JSON list of C-alpha atoms in Angstrom, two decimals:
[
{"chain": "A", "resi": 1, "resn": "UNK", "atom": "CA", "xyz": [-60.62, 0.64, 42.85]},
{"chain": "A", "resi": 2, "resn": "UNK", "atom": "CA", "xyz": [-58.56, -0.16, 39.75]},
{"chain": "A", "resi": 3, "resn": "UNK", "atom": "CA", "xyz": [-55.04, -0.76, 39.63]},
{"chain": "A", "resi": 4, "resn": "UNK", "atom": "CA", "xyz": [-52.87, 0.04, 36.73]},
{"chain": "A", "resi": 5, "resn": "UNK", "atom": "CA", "xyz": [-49.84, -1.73, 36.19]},
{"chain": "A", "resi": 6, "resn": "UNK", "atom": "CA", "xyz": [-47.50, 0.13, 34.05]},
{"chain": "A", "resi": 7, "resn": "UNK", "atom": "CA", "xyz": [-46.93, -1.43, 30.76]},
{"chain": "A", "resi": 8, "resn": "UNK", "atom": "CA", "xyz": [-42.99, -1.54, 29.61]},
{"chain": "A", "resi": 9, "resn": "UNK", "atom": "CA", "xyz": [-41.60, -1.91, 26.44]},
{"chain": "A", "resi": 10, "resn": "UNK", "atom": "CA", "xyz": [-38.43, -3.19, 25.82]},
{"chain": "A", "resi": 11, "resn": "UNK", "atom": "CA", "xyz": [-35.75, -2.65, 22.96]},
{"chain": "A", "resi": 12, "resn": "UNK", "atom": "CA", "xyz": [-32.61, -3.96, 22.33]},
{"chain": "A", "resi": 13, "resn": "UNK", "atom": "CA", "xyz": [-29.50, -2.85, 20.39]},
{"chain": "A", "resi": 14, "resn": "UNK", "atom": "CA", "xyz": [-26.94, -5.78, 18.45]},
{"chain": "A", "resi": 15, "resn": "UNK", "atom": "CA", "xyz": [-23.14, -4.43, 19.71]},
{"chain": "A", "resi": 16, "resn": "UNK", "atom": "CA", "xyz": [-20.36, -6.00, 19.09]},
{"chain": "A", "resi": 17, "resn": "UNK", "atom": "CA", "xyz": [-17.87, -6.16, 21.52]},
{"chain": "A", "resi": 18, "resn": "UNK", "atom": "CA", "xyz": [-14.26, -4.97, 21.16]},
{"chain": "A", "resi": 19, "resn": "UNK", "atom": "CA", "xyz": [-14.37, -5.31, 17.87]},
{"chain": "A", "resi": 20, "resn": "UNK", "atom": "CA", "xyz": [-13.13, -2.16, 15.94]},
{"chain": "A", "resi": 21, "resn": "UNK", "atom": "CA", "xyz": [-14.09, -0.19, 13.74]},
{"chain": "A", "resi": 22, "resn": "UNK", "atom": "CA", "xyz": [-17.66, -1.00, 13.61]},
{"chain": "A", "resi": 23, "resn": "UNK", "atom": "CA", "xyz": [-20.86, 0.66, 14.01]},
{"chain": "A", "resi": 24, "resn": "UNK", "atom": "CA", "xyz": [-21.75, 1.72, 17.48]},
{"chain": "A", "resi": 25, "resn": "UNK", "atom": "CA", "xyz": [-25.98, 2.08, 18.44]},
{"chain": "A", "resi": 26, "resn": "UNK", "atom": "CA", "xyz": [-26.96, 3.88, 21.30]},
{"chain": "A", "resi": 27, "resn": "UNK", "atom": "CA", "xyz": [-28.56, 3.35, 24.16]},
{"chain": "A", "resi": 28, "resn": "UNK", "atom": "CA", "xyz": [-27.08, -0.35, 24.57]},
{"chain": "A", "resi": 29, "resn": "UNK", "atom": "CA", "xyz": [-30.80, -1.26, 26.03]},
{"chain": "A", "resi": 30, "resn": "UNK", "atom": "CA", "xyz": [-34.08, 0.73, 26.27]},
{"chain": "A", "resi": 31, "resn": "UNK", "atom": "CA", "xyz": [-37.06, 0.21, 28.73]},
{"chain": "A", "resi": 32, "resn": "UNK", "atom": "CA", "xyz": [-40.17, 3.15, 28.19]},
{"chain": "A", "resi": 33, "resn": "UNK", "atom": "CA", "xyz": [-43.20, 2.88, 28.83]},
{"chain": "A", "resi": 34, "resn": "UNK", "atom": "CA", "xyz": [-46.07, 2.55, 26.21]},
{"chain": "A", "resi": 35, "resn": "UNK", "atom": "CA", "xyz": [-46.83, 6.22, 24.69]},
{"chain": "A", "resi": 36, "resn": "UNK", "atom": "CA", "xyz": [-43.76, 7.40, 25.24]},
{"chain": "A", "resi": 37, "resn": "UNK", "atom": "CA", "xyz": [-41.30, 8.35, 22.77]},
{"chain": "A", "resi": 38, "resn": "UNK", "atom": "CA", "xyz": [-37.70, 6.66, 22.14]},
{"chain": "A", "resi": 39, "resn": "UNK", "atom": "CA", "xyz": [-34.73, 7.64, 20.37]},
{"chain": "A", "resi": 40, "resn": "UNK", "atom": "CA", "xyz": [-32.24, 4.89, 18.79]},
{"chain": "A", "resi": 41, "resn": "UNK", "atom": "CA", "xyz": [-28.68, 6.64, 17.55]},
{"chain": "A", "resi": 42, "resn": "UNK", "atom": "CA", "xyz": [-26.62, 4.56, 14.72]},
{"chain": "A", "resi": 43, "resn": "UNK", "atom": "CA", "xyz": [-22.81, 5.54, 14.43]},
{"chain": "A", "resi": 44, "resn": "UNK", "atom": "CA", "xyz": [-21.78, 4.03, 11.15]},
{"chain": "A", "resi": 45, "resn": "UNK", "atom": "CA", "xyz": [-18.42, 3.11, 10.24]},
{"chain": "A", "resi": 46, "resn": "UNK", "atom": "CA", "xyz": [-16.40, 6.13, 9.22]},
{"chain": "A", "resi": 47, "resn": "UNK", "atom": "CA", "xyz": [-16.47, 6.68, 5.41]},
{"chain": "A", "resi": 48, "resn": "UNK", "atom": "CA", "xyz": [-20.04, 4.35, 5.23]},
{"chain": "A", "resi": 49, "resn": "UNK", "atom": "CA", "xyz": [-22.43, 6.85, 4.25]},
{"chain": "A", "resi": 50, "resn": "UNK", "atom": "CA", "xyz": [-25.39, 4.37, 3.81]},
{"chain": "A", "resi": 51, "resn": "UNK", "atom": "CA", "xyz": [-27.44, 3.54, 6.90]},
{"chain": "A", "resi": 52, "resn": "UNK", "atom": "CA", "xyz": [-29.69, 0.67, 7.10]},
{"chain": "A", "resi": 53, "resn": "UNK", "atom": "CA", "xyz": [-32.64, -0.23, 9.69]},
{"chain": "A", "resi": 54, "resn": "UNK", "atom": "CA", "xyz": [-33.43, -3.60, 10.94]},
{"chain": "A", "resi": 55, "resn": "UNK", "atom": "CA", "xyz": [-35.64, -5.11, 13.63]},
{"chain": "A", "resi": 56, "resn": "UNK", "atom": "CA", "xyz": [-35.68, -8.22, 15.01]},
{"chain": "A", "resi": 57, "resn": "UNK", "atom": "CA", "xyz": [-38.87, -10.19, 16.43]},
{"chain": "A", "resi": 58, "resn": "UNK", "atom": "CA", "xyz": [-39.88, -13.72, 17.85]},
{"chain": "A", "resi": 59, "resn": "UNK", "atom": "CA", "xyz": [-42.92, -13.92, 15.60]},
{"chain": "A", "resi": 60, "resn": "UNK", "atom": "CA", "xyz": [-41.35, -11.93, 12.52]},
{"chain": "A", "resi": 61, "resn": "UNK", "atom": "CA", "xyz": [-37.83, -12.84, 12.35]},
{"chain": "A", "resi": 62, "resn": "UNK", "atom": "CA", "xyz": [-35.29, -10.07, 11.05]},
{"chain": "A", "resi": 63, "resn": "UNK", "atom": "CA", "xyz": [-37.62, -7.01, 8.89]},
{"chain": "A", "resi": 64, "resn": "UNK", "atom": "CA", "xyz": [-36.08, -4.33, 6.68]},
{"chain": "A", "resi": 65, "resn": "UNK", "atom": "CA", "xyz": [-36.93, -0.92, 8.21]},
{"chain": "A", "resi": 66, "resn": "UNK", "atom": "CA", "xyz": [-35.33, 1.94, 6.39]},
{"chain": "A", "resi": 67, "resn": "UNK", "atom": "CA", "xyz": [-32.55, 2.65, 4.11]},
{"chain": "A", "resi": 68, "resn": "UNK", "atom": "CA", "xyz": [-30.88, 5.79, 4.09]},
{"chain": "A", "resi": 69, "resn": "UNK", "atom": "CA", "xyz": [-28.50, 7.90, 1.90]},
{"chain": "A", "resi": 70, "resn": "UNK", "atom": "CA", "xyz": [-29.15, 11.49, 2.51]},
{"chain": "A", "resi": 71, "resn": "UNK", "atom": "CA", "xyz": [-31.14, 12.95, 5.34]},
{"chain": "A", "resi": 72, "resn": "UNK", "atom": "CA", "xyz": [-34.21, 11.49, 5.26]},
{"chain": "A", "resi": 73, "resn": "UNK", "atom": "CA", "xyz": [-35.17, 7.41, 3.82]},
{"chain": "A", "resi": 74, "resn": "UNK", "atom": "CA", "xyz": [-34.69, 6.74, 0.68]},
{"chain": "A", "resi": 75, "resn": "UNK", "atom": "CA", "xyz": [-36.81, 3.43, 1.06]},
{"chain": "A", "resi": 76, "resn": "UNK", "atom": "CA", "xyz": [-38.90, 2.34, 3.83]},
{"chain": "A", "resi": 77, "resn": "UNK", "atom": "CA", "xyz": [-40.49, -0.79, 4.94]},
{"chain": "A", "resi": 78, "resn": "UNK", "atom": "CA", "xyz": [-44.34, -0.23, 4.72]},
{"chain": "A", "resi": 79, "resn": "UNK", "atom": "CA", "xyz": [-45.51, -0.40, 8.47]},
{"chain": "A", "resi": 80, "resn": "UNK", "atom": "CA", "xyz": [-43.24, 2.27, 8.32]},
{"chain": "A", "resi": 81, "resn": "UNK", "atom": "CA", "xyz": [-44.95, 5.36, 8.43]},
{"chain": "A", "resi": 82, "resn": "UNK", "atom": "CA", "xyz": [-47.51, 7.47, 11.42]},
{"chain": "A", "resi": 83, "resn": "UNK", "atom": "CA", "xyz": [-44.96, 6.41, 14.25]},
{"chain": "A", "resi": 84, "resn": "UNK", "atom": "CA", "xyz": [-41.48, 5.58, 13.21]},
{"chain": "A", "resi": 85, "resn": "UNK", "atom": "CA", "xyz": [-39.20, 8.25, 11.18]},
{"chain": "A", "resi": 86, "resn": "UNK", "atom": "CA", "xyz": [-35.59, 7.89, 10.48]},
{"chain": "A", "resi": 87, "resn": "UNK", "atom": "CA", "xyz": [-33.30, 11.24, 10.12]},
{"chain": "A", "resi": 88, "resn": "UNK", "atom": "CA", "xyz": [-29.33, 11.96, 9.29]},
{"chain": "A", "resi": 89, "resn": "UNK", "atom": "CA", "xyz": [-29.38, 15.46, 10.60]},
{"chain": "A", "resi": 90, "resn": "UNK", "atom": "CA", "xyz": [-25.96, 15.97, 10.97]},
{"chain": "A", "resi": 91, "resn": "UNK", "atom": "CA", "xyz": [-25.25, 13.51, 7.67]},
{"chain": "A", "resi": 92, "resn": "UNK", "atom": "CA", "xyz": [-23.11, 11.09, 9.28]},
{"chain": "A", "resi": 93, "resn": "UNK", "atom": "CA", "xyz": [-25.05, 9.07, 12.03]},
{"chain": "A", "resi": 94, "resn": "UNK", "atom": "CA", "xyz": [-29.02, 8.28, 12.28]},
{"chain": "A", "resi": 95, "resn": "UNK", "atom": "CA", "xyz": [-31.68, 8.20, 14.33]},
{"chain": "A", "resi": 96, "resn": "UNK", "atom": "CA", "xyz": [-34.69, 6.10, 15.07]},
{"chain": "A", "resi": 97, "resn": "UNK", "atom": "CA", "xyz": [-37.50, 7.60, 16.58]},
{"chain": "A", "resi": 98, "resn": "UNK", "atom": "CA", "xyz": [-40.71, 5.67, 17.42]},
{"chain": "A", "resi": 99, "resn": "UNK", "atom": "CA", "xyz": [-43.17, 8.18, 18.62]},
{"chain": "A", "resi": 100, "resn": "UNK", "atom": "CA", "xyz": [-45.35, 6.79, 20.54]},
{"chain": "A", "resi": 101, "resn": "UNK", "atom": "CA", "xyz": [-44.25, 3.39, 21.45]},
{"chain": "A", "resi": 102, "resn": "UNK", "atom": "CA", "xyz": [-47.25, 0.28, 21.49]},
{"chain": "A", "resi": 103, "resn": "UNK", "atom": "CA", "xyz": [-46.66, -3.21, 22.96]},
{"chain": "A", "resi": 104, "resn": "UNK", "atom": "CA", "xyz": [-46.03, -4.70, 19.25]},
{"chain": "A", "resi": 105, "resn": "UNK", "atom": "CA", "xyz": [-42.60, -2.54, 19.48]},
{"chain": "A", "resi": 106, "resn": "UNK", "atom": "CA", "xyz": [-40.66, -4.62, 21.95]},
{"chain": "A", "resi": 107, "resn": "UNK", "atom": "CA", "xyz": [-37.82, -6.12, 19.62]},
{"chain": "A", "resi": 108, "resn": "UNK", "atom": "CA", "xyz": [-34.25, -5.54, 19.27]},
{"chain": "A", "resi": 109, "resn": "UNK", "atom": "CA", "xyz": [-33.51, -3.03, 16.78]},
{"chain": "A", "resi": 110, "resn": "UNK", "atom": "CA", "xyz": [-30.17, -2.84, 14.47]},
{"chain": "A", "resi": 111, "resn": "UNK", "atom": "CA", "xyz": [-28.43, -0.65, 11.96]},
{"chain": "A", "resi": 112, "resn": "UNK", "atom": "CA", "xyz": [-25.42, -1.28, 9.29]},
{"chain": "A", "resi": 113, "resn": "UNK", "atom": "CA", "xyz": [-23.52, 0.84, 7.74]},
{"chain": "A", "resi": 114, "resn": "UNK", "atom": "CA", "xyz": [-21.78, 0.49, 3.56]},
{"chain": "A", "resi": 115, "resn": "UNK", "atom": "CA", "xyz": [-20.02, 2.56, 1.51]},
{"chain": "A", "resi": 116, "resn": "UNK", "atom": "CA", "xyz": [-21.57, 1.18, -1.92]},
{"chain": "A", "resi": 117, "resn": "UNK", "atom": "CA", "xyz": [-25.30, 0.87, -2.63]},
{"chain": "A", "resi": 118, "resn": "UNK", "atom": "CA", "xyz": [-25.83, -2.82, -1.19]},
{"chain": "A", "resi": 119, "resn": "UNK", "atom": "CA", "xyz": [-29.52, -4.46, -1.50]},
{"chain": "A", "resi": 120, "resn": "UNK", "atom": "CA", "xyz": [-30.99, -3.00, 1.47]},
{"chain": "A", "resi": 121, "resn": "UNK", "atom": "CA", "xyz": [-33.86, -5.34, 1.48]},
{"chain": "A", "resi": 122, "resn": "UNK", "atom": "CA", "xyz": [-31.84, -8.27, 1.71]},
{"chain": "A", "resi": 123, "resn": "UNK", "atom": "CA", "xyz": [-29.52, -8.77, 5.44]},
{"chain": "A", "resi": 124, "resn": "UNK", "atom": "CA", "xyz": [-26.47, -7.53, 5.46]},
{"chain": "A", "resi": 125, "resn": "UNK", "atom": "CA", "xyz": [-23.53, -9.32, 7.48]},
{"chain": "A", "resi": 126, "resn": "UNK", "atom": "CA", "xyz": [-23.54, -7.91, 10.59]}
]
């Protein structure tokens, strides 16, 4: 008889606390399951039209993800494509989706928010 142990994947969201205005990710912490799909929300600071993606590994340090202006990126990383999109439906905040999620996706995951054009491939103070 096999057993199959469940296989959770773990992501993690950079807030700042009481520190105001700033911008605000949702949920704080996310545990899924492998092939399941998650959801990451970025509030930027009001007036900051600019949303950046970041994430943040043991073995790969801090990696660009996506940049974006209007409602789709306007530059993405290159493993960024088949399972991870990044929207501004509403044009203020974004989302993250990874669709489905795979072991290798465990990191904690970050946006940032600017009013100018900054260069998105460098980090941004956070």
């Amino acid at each position: 008889m096999d057993i199959i142990l469940p296989c959770w994947i773990i992501f993690g969201l950079l807030r700042a606390a009481h520190m105001a205005p700033g911008v605000k990710q949702t949920p704080r912490h996310k545990i899924t399951e492998m092939g399941q799909p998650v959801t990451l929300r970025c509030d930027p600071i009001s007036g900051q039209q600019n949303i950046y993606w970041y994430r943040q590994t043991a073995e790969k340090g801090m990696e660009f993800m996506a940049y974006l202006l209007d409602k789709t990126p306007t530059d993405k990383a290159d493993f960024f494509r088949d399972r991870f999109s990044a929207e501004k439906p509403e044009g203020s905040y974004s989302n993250l989706k990874i669709d489905p999620v795979q072991l290798g996706d465990s990191a904690m995951y970050l946006c940032a928010s600017s009013a100018a054009t900054a260069t998105h491939r460098h980090f941004l103070s956070l």
